[in-house]
PDB file of C-alpha atoms in Angstrom:
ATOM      1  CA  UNK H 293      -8.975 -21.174  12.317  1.00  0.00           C
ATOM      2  CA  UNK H 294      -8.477 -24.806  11.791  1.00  0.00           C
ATOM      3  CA  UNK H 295      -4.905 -26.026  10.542  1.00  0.00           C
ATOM      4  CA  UNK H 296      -4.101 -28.997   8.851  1.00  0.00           C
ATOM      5  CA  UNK H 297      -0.416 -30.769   9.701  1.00  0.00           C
ATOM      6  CA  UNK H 298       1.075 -32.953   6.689  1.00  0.00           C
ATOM      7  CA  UNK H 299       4.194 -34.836   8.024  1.00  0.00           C
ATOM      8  CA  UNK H 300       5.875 -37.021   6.204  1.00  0.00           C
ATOM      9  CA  UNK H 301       8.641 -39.693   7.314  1.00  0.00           C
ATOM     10  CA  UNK H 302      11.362 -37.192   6.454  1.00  0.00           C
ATOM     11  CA  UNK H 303       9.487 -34.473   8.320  1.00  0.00           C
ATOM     12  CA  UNK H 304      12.214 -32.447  10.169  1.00  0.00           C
ATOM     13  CA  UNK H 305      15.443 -35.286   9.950  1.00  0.00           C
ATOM     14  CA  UNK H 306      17.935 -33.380   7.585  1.00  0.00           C
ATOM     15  CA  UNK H 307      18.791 -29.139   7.437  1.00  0.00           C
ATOM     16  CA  UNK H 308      18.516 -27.070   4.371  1.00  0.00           C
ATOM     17  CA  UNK H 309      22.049 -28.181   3.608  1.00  0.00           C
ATOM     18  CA  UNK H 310      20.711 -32.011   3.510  1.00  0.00           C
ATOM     19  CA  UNK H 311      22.826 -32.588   6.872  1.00  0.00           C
ATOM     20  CA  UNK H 312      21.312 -34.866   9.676  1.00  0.00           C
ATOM     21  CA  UNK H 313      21.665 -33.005  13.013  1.00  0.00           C
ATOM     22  CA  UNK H 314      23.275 -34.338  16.378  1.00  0.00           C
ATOM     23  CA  UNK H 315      19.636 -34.467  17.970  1.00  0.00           C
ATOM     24  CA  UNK H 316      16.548 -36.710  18.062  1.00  0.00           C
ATOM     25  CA  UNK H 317      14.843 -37.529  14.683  1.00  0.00           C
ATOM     26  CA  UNK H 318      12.179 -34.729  14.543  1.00  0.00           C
ATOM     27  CA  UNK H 319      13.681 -32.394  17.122  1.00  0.00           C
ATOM     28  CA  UNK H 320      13.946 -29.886  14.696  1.00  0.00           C
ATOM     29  CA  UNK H 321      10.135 -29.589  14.086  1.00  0.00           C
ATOM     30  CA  UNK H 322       9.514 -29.978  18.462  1.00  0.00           C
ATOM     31  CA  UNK H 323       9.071 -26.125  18.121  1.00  0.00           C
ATOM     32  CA  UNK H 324       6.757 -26.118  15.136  1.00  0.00           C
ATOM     33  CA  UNK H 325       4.512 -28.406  16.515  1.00  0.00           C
ATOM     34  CA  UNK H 326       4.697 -27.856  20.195  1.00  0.00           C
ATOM     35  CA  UNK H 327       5.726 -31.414  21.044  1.00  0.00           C
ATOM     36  CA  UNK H 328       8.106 -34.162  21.172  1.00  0.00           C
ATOM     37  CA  UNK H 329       8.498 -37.604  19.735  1.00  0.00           C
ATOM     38  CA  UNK H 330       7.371 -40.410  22.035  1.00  0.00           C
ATOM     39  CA  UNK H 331       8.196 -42.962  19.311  1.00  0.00           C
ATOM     40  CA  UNK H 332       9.526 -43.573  16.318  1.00  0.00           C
ATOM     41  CA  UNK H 333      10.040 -46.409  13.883  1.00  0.00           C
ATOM     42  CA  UNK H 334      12.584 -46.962  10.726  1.00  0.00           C
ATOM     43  CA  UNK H 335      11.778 -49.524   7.972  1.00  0.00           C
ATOM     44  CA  UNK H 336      14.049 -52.403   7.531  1.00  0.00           C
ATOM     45  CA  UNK H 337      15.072 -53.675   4.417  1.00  0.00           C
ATOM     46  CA  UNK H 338      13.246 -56.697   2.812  1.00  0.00           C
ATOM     47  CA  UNK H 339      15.838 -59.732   3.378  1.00  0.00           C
TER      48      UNK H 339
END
């Protein structure tokens, strides 16, 4: 069976209560998908 992952830049950062967690961006997904972060990147604001 062939599954298809859509993650989006907000992907597993905030709870269900809109809270950001004392962990890694992402760590709450690292069980989902089996894997950790390596990376990430945030978008700065246009001067």
């Amino acid at each position: 069976m062939e599954v298809t992952w859509f993650l989006t830049c907000r992907t597993g950062q905030k709870d269900r209560f809109g809270r950001l967690p004392e962990a890694p961006f992402g760590a709450s997904i690292y069980q989902l998908t089996d894997n950790e972060l390596s990376f990430y990147d945030l978008l700065l604001p246009q001067d």
